[in-house]
Coordinates of C-alpha atoms and ligand atoms in Angstrom, one line a residue:
Chain A
M123 CA -30.6 -25.5 48.5
K124 CA -27.6 -24.2 50.1
F125 CA -25.1 -24.6 47.5
F126 CA -27.1 -22.8 44.2
T127 CA -27.5 -19.9 46.6
P128 CA -24.6 -18.1 46.2
F129 CA -25.1 -17.8 42.6
R130 CA -28.2 -16.0 43.0
K131 CA -26.2 -13.2 42.9
K132 CA -24.3 -13.8 39.7
S133 CA -27.4 -13.9 37.5
P134 CA -30.1 -10.8 38.2
W135 CA -32.3 -11.1 35.6
I136 CA -34.6 -7.5 35.5
L137 CA -37.8 -7.1 35.1
H138 CA -39.0 -3.7 34.3
Y139 CA -42.0 -1.5 34.8
N140 CA -43.4 2.0 34.4
A141 CA -46.5 2.5 36.4
G142 CA -46.9 6.0 34.7
S143 CA -43.4 7.7 35.4
C144 CA -42.0 10.1 33.4
N145 CA -39.8 8.3 31.8
G146 CA -37.1 10.3 33.1
C147 CA -36.0 6.9 35.3
D148 CA -37.2 4.7 32.5
I149 CA -33.9 6.4 30.1
E150 CA -31.5 6.2 32.5
I151 CA -31.9 2.5 33.6
L152 CA -31.7 1.8 29.5
A153 CA -28.8 4.0 29.9
A154 CA -27.1 1.7 33.0
L155 CA -28.2 -1.3 30.8
G156 CA -26.7 0.2 27.8
P157 CA -22.3 0.0 26.9
K158 CA -21.4 2.8 28.8
F159 CA -22.6 1.3 32.4
D160 CA -22.7 -1.8 31.1
L161 CA -25.0 -4.0 33.7
E162 CA -24.3 -6.8 32.2
R163 CA -20.9 -7.6 33.6
F164 CA -23.2 -8.4 36.7
G165 CA -24.9 -11.4 34.2
A166 CA -27.7 -9.1 34.3
I167 CA -30.3 -9.4 31.4
N168 CA -33.4 -7.3 31.1
T169 CA -35.8 -10.2 30.0
G170 CA -39.5 -8.5 30.2
N171 CA -41.1 -12.1 31.3
P172 CA -41.9 -12.1 34.9
K173 CA -41.5 -15.0 35.4
Q174 CA -38.3 -15.3 34.7
S175 CA -36.8 -12.8 36.4
D176 CA -35.4 -11.9 39.9
I177 CA -35.4 -8.3 40.1
F178 CA -38.4 -5.8 39.5
L179 CA -37.4 -2.5 38.7
V180 CA -40.4 0.0 38.7
T181 CA -40.6 3.4 37.7
G182 CA -43.1 6.5 38.4
P183 CA -45.5 6.7 41.2
V184 CA -48.3 4.3 40.7
T185 CA -51.1 5.7 38.3
Y186 CA -54.8 4.1 39.1
R187 CA -54.5 2.7 35.7
S188 CA -51.3 0.7 36.1
R189 CA -51.9 -0.5 39.8
E190 CA -53.8 -3.5 38.8
R191 CA -50.7 -4.2 36.4
L192 CA -48.2 -3.5 39.2
V193 CA -49.7 -6.0 41.4
E194 CA -50.4 -8.5 39.0
L195 CA -46.7 -8.4 37.7
Y196 CA -45.9 -8.6 41.5
T197 CA -47.7 -12.0 42.1
Q198 CA -46.2 -13.3 39.2
I199 CA -42.6 -13.3 39.9
P200 CA -41.5 -16.4 41.5
E201 CA -39.4 -16.3 44.5
P202 CA -37.1 -15.5 45.6
K203 CA -37.0 -11.5 43.8
V204 CA -36.0 -8.2 45.5
V205 CA -38.2 -5.0 43.9
V206 CA -36.3 -2.0 43.3
A207 CA -38.1 1.4 43.5
V208 CA -36.4 3.6 40.9
G209 CA -37.1 7.6 41.7
S210 CA -38.0 9.8 43.9
C211 CA -41.4 9.6 42.3
T212 CA -41.5 6.1 43.1
D213 CA -40.3 6.0 46.7
T214 CA -42.7 9.1 47.9
G215 CA -44.6 10.5 45.1
G216 CA -41.6 12.9 44.2
V217 CA -43.1 15.9 41.8
F218 CA -46.7 14.0 41.2
R219 CA -47.1 14.0 45.4
G220 CA -51.2 14.8 46.5
M221 CA -52.2 15.0 42.4
L222 CA -55.6 13.6 42.3
N223 CA -54.6 10.6 40.0
V224 CA -51.9 9.2 41.1
E225 CA -50.9 7.2 44.4
D226 CA -48.0 8.1 46.4
G227 CA -45.6 5.6 45.8
I228 CA -45.4 2.1 45.1
D229 CA -44.9 1.2 48.6
R230 CA -48.6 1.0 49.3
Y231 CA -48.9 -1.9 46.8
I232 CA -45.9 -4.5 47.5
P233 CA -43.2 -4.7 49.2
V234 CA -39.9 -2.4 48.3
D235 CA -36.5 -3.4 49.3
V236 CA -34.2 -0.8 48.0
Y237 CA -35.4 2.7 47.2
I238 CA -33.3 5.0 44.9
P239 CA -33.3 8.3 45.4
G240 CA -33.0 11.1 42.6
C241 CA -34.8 12.6 40.2
A242 CA -34.1 11.4 37.7
A243 CA -31.7 8.8 39.4
S244 CA -28.6 8.5 37.6
P245 CA -26.8 5.2 36.3
Q246 CA -24.5 5.3 38.9
L247 CA -27.5 4.7 41.6
I248 CA -28.9 2.8 39.6
I249 CA -26.1 0.5 39.8
D250 CA -25.1 0.9 43.3
G251 CA -29.0 0.1 44.2
L252 CA -28.8 -3.5 41.9
V253 CA -26.1 -4.5 43.7
K254 CA -27.7 -3.5 47.4
A255 CA -31.1 -5.7 46.1
L256 CA -27.9 -8.3 45.3
E257 CA -27.1 -8.7 48.3
I258 CA -30.5 -8.5 50.2
L259 CA -31.6 -11.3 47.1
E260 CA -29.2 -13.4 49.1
T261 CA -30.5 -13.4 52.2
K262 CA -34.0 -14.1 51.0
S263 CA -35.8 -17.5 51.3
K264 CA -38.3 -19.1 48.5
A265 CA -41.2 -18.3 51.2
I266 CA -44.2 -17.2 49.3
E267 CA -44.8 -12.8 49.4
K268 CA -47.5 -11.6 48.5
P269 CA -48.7 -8.1 48.0
F270 CA -50.6 -6.0 50.5
K271 CA -54.2 -6.1 50.2
L272 CA -55.0 -2.2 49.6
F273 CA -58.2 -2.6 47.5
G274 CA -61.3 -2.9 49.0
A275 CA -63.9 -5.8 49.1
V276 CA -66.1 -4.2 46.0
Q277 CA -63.1 -3.5 43.7
M278 CA -62.0 -7.0 44.7
I279 CA -65.3 -8.3 42.9
G280 CA -65.3 -5.8 40.4
T281 CA -61.5 -7.0 39.0
K282 CA -62.5 -10.7 39.8
L283 CA -65.8 -9.6 37.1
S284 CA -63.9 -8.4 34.6
R285 CA -61.4 -10.9 34.1
L286 CA -64.3 -13.7 33.8
N287 CA -65.5 -11.3 30.5
M288 CA -61.7 -11.0 29.5
A289 CA -61.1 -14.7 29.5
Q290 CA -64.3 -14.8 27.0
R291 CA -63.2 -11.9 24.8
V292 CA -59.5 -13.1 24.3
R293 CA -60.5 -16.3 21.2
H294 CA -57.5 -18.3 20.9
D295 CA -58.0 -20.3 17.3
E296 CA -58.2 -16.4 15.9
N297 CA -54.5 -14.8 16.6
Chain B
M205 CA -14.6 -41.6 25.2
I206 CA -17.0 -40.6 22.8
W207 CA -20.3 -41.3 25.5
V208 CA -18.0 -39.3 28.1
W209 CA -18.3 -36.1 25.3
I210 CA -21.9 -37.1 24.6
L211 CA -22.6 -37.3 28.8
L212 CA -20.7 -33.5 28.7
A213 CA -22.3 -31.9 25.4
P214 CA -25.0 -28.9 27.4
L215 CA -22.3 -28.1 29.2
L216 CA -19.6 -28.1 26.1
G217 CA -22.7 -26.5 24.1
G218 CA -22.8 -23.7 27.4
L219 CA -18.8 -22.5 27.1
V220 CA -19.8 -22.0 23.5
Y221 CA -22.7 -19.8 24.5
G222 CA -21.0 -18.2 27.5
G223 CA -17.9 -17.6 24.5
E224 CA -20.6 -15.8 22.1
R225 CA -21.7 -12.9 24.9
V226 CA -18.2 -12.0 25.9
L227 CA -17.7 -12.0 21.9
R228 CA -21.0 -9.5 21.6
A229 CA -20.3 -7.7 24.5
R230 CA -16.5 -7.2 23.2
M231 CA -18.1 -6.4 19.8
Q232 CA -20.1 -3.2 21.1
R233 CA -17.0 -2.1 23.4
R234 CA -18.5 -3.6 26.8
Q235 CA -16.9 -5.7 28.9
G236 CA -20.0 -8.5 28.9
P237 CA -21.0 -11.1 31.3
P238 CA -18.1 -13.7 32.6
F239 CA -17.5 -16.4 30.6
L240 CA -19.2 -18.9 33.0
Q241 CA -22.3 -16.6 32.6
P242 CA -24.6 -19.7 31.4
F243 CA -24.1 -21.7 34.2
Y244 CA -24.2 -19.4 36.7
D245 CA -27.9 -18.8 34.8
M246 CA -28.3 -22.6 35.3
F247 CA -28.0 -22.9 38.9
K248 CA -29.7 -20.0 39.8
L249 CA -32.5 -20.9 38.2
M250 CA -32.5 -24.1 40.5
D251 CA -32.7 -22.0 42.8
K252 CA -35.9 -20.6 42.1
R253 CA -39.4 -21.5 42.6
S254 CA -41.0 -22.8 39.5
L255 CA -44.4 -21.8 38.5
I256 CA -46.1 -25.1 36.6
V257 CA -49.1 -23.8 34.3
H258 CA -49.9 -27.4 33.6
A259 CA -47.9 -30.7 34.0
P260 CA -47.8 -32.2 29.9
H261 CA -46.7 -28.3 29.0
A262 CA -43.4 -28.8 31.7
L263 CA -42.7 -32.3 30.6
L264 CA -42.9 -31.3 27.3
A265 CA -40.0 -28.9 27.8
V266 CA -38.3 -31.5 29.1
G267 CA -38.9 -33.4 26.0
H268 CA -37.4 -30.9 23.9
F269 CA -33.9 -31.1 25.9
F270 CA -33.7 -34.7 26.0
L271 CA -34.7 -34.9 22.0
L272 CA -32.6 -32.6 20.9
W273 CA -29.6 -34.4 22.9
V274 CA -30.3 -37.6 21.4
S275 CA -29.9 -35.9 18.4
V276 CA -26.5 -34.3 19.2
A277 CA -25.6 -37.5 20.2
A278 CA -26.1 -39.4 17.4
I279 CA -24.0 -36.6 15.6
F280 CA -21.2 -37.5 18.3
L281 CA -21.9 -41.7 17.1
G282 CA -21.4 -41.0 13.3
W283 CA -24.7 -42.0 12.7
N284 CA -27.0 -41.1 9.3
L285 CA -27.5 -37.4 8.5
L286 CA -31.3 -37.8 7.5
Y287 CA -31.7 -40.1 11.2
I288 CA -30.5 -37.0 13.4
I289 CA -32.5 -34.5 10.9
F290 CA -35.8 -36.3 11.5
L291 CA -34.6 -36.9 15.1
H292 CA -34.6 -32.7 15.4
L293 CA -37.4 -32.4 13.9
F294 CA -39.3 -34.1 16.0
A295 CA -37.6 -32.2 19.4
Q296 CA -39.1 -28.7 17.1
V297 CA -42.5 -30.4 17.2
V298 CA -42.4 -31.4 20.9
L299 CA -41.5 -28.0 21.8
I300 CA -44.6 -26.6 18.8
L301 CA -46.5 -28.9 20.8
A302 CA -46.3 -26.8 24.5
G303 CA -46.4 -24.1 22.6
Y304 CA -49.9 -24.5 21.7
S305 CA -50.7 -26.3 25.1
V306 CA -51.6 -23.1 27.0
R307 CA -53.2 -20.2 26.9
S308 CA -51.4 -17.4 26.4
V309 CA -51.4 -16.2 22.9
Y310 CA -47.6 -15.1 23.1
S311 CA -47.0 -18.6 23.5
H312 CA -49.6 -19.6 20.8
L313 CA -47.7 -16.9 18.3
G314 CA -43.9 -17.7 19.1
A315 CA -45.9 -21.4 18.1
N316 CA -46.5 -20.2 14.8
R317 CA -42.9 -18.7 14.0
E318 CA -41.6 -21.9 15.1
L319 CA -43.1 -23.9 12.5
L320 CA -42.6 -21.3 10.0
A321 CA -39.1 -21.4 11.0
L322 CA -39.3 -25.3 10.8
V323 CA -40.7 -24.5 7.3
A324 CA -37.9 -22.7 5.9
Y325 CA -34.7 -24.2 7.7
E326 CA -35.3 -28.2 6.9
P327 CA -35.8 -28.7 3.4
I328 CA -32.0 -27.0 3.5
L329 CA -31.3 -29.5 5.9
I330 CA -32.2 -32.3 3.6
L331 CA -30.6 -31.0 0.7
V332 CA -27.3 -30.1 2.2
S333 CA -27.3 -33.8 3.6
V334 CA -28.6 -34.7 0.3
G335 CA -25.6 -32.8 -1.3
F336 CA -23.3 -34.7 1.2
Y337 CA -24.6 -38.1 -0.3
L338 CA -23.8 -37.1 -3.8
V339 CA -20.2 -36.3 -3.2
S340 CA -19.0 -38.8 -0.5
G341 CA -21.9 -41.8 -0.9
S342 CA -23.2 -42.7 2.2
F343 CA -25.4 -40.7 4.4
E344 CA -23.4 -41.5 7.7
I345 CA -21.4 -38.9 9.5
G346 CA -18.8 -41.6 9.7
R347 CA -18.2 -42.3 6.1
I348 CA -19.2 -38.0 5.7
L349 CA -15.0 -37.2 7.8
E350 CA -13.3 -39.8 5.4
G351 CA -14.1 -38.1 2.6
E352 CA -12.8 -34.5 1.7
G353 CA -13.5 -31.4 -1.0
Y354 CA -16.7 -31.0 0.0
L355 CA -15.7 -27.3 0.5
A356 CA -14.8 -27.1 -3.2
Q357 CA -17.6 -29.0 -4.6
M358 CA -20.6 -27.7 -2.7
P359 CA -19.9 -24.1 -2.0
L360 CA -23.3 -22.8 -3.0
L361 CA -25.1 -25.6 -0.1
F362 CA -22.3 -24.0 2.2
A363 CA -23.9 -20.5 1.8
A364 CA -27.3 -22.0 2.1
L365 CA -26.8 -23.1 5.1
L366 CA -25.1 -20.6 6.2
I367 CA -28.0 -18.3 5.6
I368 CA -30.3 -20.7 8.2
V369 CA -27.5 -20.5 10.8
P370 CA -28.9 -17.7 12.2
I371 CA -32.5 -19.0 12.2
K372 CA -31.1 -22.3 14.5
V373 CA -29.3 -20.4 16.7
K374 CA -31.8 -17.6 17.0
K375 CA -29.8 -15.0 15.9
S376 CA -30.6 -11.5 13.8
P377 CA -32.2 -11.0 11.0
F378 CA -33.8 -14.4 11.5
D379 CA -34.9 -14.6 15.3
V380 CA -38.5 -14.1 14.9
T381 CA -38.9 -17.4 17.0
E382 CA -37.2 -15.6 19.7
A383 CA -38.2 -11.9 19.1
H384 CA -37.6 -10.0 23.4
Q385 CA -39.4 -6.9 22.5
E386 CA -42.0 -8.5 20.4
I387 CA -43.2 -11.6 22.1
V388 CA -41.2 -12.2 25.3
G389 CA -39.8 -14.9 23.9
G390 CA -42.4 -16.8 21.9
V391 CA -42.4 -20.6 23.3
E392 CA -40.5 -19.5 26.4
I393 CA -43.2 -17.3 27.5
E394 CA -45.1 -19.6 30.1
Y395 CA -41.6 -20.9 31.8
S396 CA -40.2 -20.7 34.7
G397 CA -37.7 -21.4 37.8
V398 CA -36.1 -25.8 36.4
F399 CA -38.4 -26.4 33.7
Y400 CA -37.3 -22.9 31.9
E401 CA -33.6 -24.2 32.5
F402 CA -34.7 -27.2 29.8
L403 CA -35.2 -25.1 27.5
Y404 CA -32.2 -22.8 28.2
M405 CA -29.9 -25.7 28.0
A406 CA -31.8 -27.2 24.8
R407 CA -30.6 -23.7 23.1
F408 CA -26.9 -24.8 23.8
L409 CA -28.0 -28.0 22.0
E410 CA -29.0 -26.4 19.0
Y411 CA -25.4 -24.5 19.0
L412 CA -23.9 -28.1 18.7
F413 CA -26.3 -29.5 16.7
I414 CA -26.0 -26.0 13.7
Y415 CA -22.4 -25.8 13.9
S416 CA -21.6 -29.9 13.3
F417 CA -23.1 -29.1 10.1
I418 CA -20.6 -26.8 9.5
F419 CA -18.0 -29.1 10.9
L420 CA -18.8 -31.8 8.0
F421 CA -17.4 -29.4 5.1
G422 CA -14.2 -29.8 6.7
G423 CA -14.3 -33.7 5.9
I424 CA -11.3 -35.8 7.1
S425 CA -9.5 -32.9 7.3
Y426 CA -10.7 -31.6 11.2
G427 CA -8.7 -28.7 11.1
V428 CA -10.2 -27.2 8.2
G429 CA -13.5 -28.3 9.5
A430 CA -12.7 -26.4 13.0
V431 CA -11.5 -23.1 10.9
L432 CA -14.9 -22.6 9.4
V433 CA -17.2 -23.3 12.5
A434 CA -15.0 -20.4 13.8
A435 CA -15.4 -18.3 10.9
T436 CA -19.0 -19.2 10.7
F437 CA -18.9 -18.2 14.4
L438 CA -18.0 -14.5 13.9
L439 CA -19.8 -14.2 10.4
V440 CA -23.1 -15.0 12.5
N441 CA -22.3 -13.0 15.6
L442 CA -20.9 -10.0 13.5
V443 CA -23.9 -9.6 11.2
D444 CA -26.4 -10.6 14.1
N445 CA -24.4 -6.5 15.8
A446 CA -24.9 -5.3 12.9
T447 CA -28.9 -6.2 11.4
A448 CA -31.8 -5.5 12.3
R449 CA -34.8 -8.1 12.5
V450 CA -36.7 -8.9 9.6
R451 CA -40.6 -10.0 9.4
T452 CA -41.7 -13.5 9.7
G453 CA -42.6 -13.9 6.8
D454 CA -39.8 -12.4 4.8
M455 CA -38.0 -14.5 6.4
V456 CA -39.4 -17.7 4.8
K457 CA -39.4 -15.6 1.4
I458 CA -35.4 -15.1 2.2
V459 CA -34.8 -18.6 2.5
Y460 CA -36.8 -20.3 -0.1
G461 CA -35.9 -17.4 -2.5
V462 CA -32.2 -16.9 -2.0
A463 CA -31.1 -20.4 -0.1
M464 CA -33.0 -22.3 -1.7
S465 CA -32.4 -21.4 -5.2
L466 CA -28.5 -21.8 -4.3
A467 CA -28.6 -25.1 -3.0
V468 CA -30.9 -26.0 -5.7
I469 CA -28.1 -25.2 -7.9
N470 CA -25.8 -26.7 -6.5
I471 CA -27.6 -30.2 -6.5
V472 CA -28.2 -29.7 -9.9
G473 CA -24.4 -29.0 -10.7
I474 CA -23.3 -31.7 -9.3
L475 CA -25.4 -34.2 -10.5
R476 CA -24.4 -33.3 -14.4
Ligands
SF4_1699 S1 -38.4 10.3 39.8 FE1 -38.4 12.4 38.3 S2 -37.6 11.5 36.3 FE2 -37.6 10.0 37.6 S3 -39.7 8.4 36.8 FE3 -40.4 10.2 38.4 S4 -40.6 12.7 38.0 FE4 -39.8 10.9 36.1

C-alpha cells in the first residue's frame, strides 16, 4: 500500500551473514552498529532472523560450504528486500579471487543492490551504503525475487535428498 | 472515556517502548532511534509480504494479542485481580501453543523457556494479589485503588514484584525467553510480516500489564503510583544495561529462592 511505503526507509532491519570472510568486515559492521557510529539512529536493528529482515548484509567471497546457506537465507527474507555486499571480497573476490575453494563474489548467486568497496570497508562507508540501500528499498515492489539458478540439476537433486535425510534426523521430542 | 483509553492501549504501550529505547540508548551514550520508532516498525511490517507456516500458528499470535488486550482492558475497567492474572495466563498459554505448533527447534526451545518463565513468575503475581487482598479486603482493582499504605505494609512483596518485572518486559538478566543471541527470539522466530506485528504489539501490552501492578502500590494517591512506575522503569533499564543474561534454570531458582521467600515472609507478617 502506498501509505506504508515511506516507512520502509525508517525501520530497516538487518540480517548479517558471513559467507566465509576474514572477519575484518564483520568487525566493521559491528562497529557501525555499536555506540560510536550508532546505526540504530536510523531505526536499524540487527535481527538475526531472515523472516523479519529487510536488508541482507553479506560479507565474504562465497565459499563452497556457505553458498547453499546464502541462497537459503536470501529466499527466506520476505519481499521487499535489498542485498548489500560489504567489502571487496564480497564484490569481486578481492584477495581471495581465483582461490580453489571460493566463488568470486556473491553476485553469482543472488542479485546485489549495493556494492560497498574497501578491504575492510570502513563503518562510514557501510553507513553510506545502507543509506543508499534504503533509497533502493523504497522503490522496490513486493514481487517475488529469486536467486539465480546456478546449481546444476545433479546438485539440486543431491540437495533435495540431503534435506530429506535432515528432516528425519531432527527429532522434535528430544530438545 | 475509559473505552477510548482501552482502544488506545497498544499505542500507549508503543510510546512507552519507544521512550525506553531512547532511554537505553542515552544510557549507553548513543543518540538512539526516534521516539516514534515502534510505530515506524509497525507500519513497515504492514508493508512486508508475510510468510505463513500454517494457519493455526498465525492465528494463535493474533489470539495472544487480543487476549492480552482483554486483560489490559480488564485492568483499566478495574476488575478482579485474579481474573486479570488468569486472563493473562491464558494469553501466555496461547503463545506457548503457537511455539510448539511448528517444526522449528528454536521455536520449541523458546516455548519451553516461555513455560518455565511462566512457572516462575505466576506464583509471585498471585501472592502479590493475595497481599493486596489481605491489606485492602478486596481483589477488585477499583477497591484497591481506594485504599492506601500498601508500600508500608508490603515492602517485601514489592521487592518480589521488582524481581519479576524484567521477566515480563524481557530485559536482562531475565530475558531468557527472547534471548536474541542464543535462540533468535524463541517463539517469535517463525513469524513474519503482519503476524509478527501482532507479537510486536503484544509486547507493548505486556509493558502496560506489569507496570500497572506497580502502579497499584500507590493506592489512592496516583502521584505515588506514577513515581513508583517511573522509578521502576529507570531501575529496570539500568539493570538491563549493566547485567548479562542468566540461564533459564538459574532464573527459576533465583525467582523461587529469593522472590518467593520475600513474598511469603511478607504475607506471614501481614497475617500476624
Ligand atoms: S573485504 Fe577484506 S577485510 Fe573484508 S572480509 Fe573480505 S578480506 Fe576481510
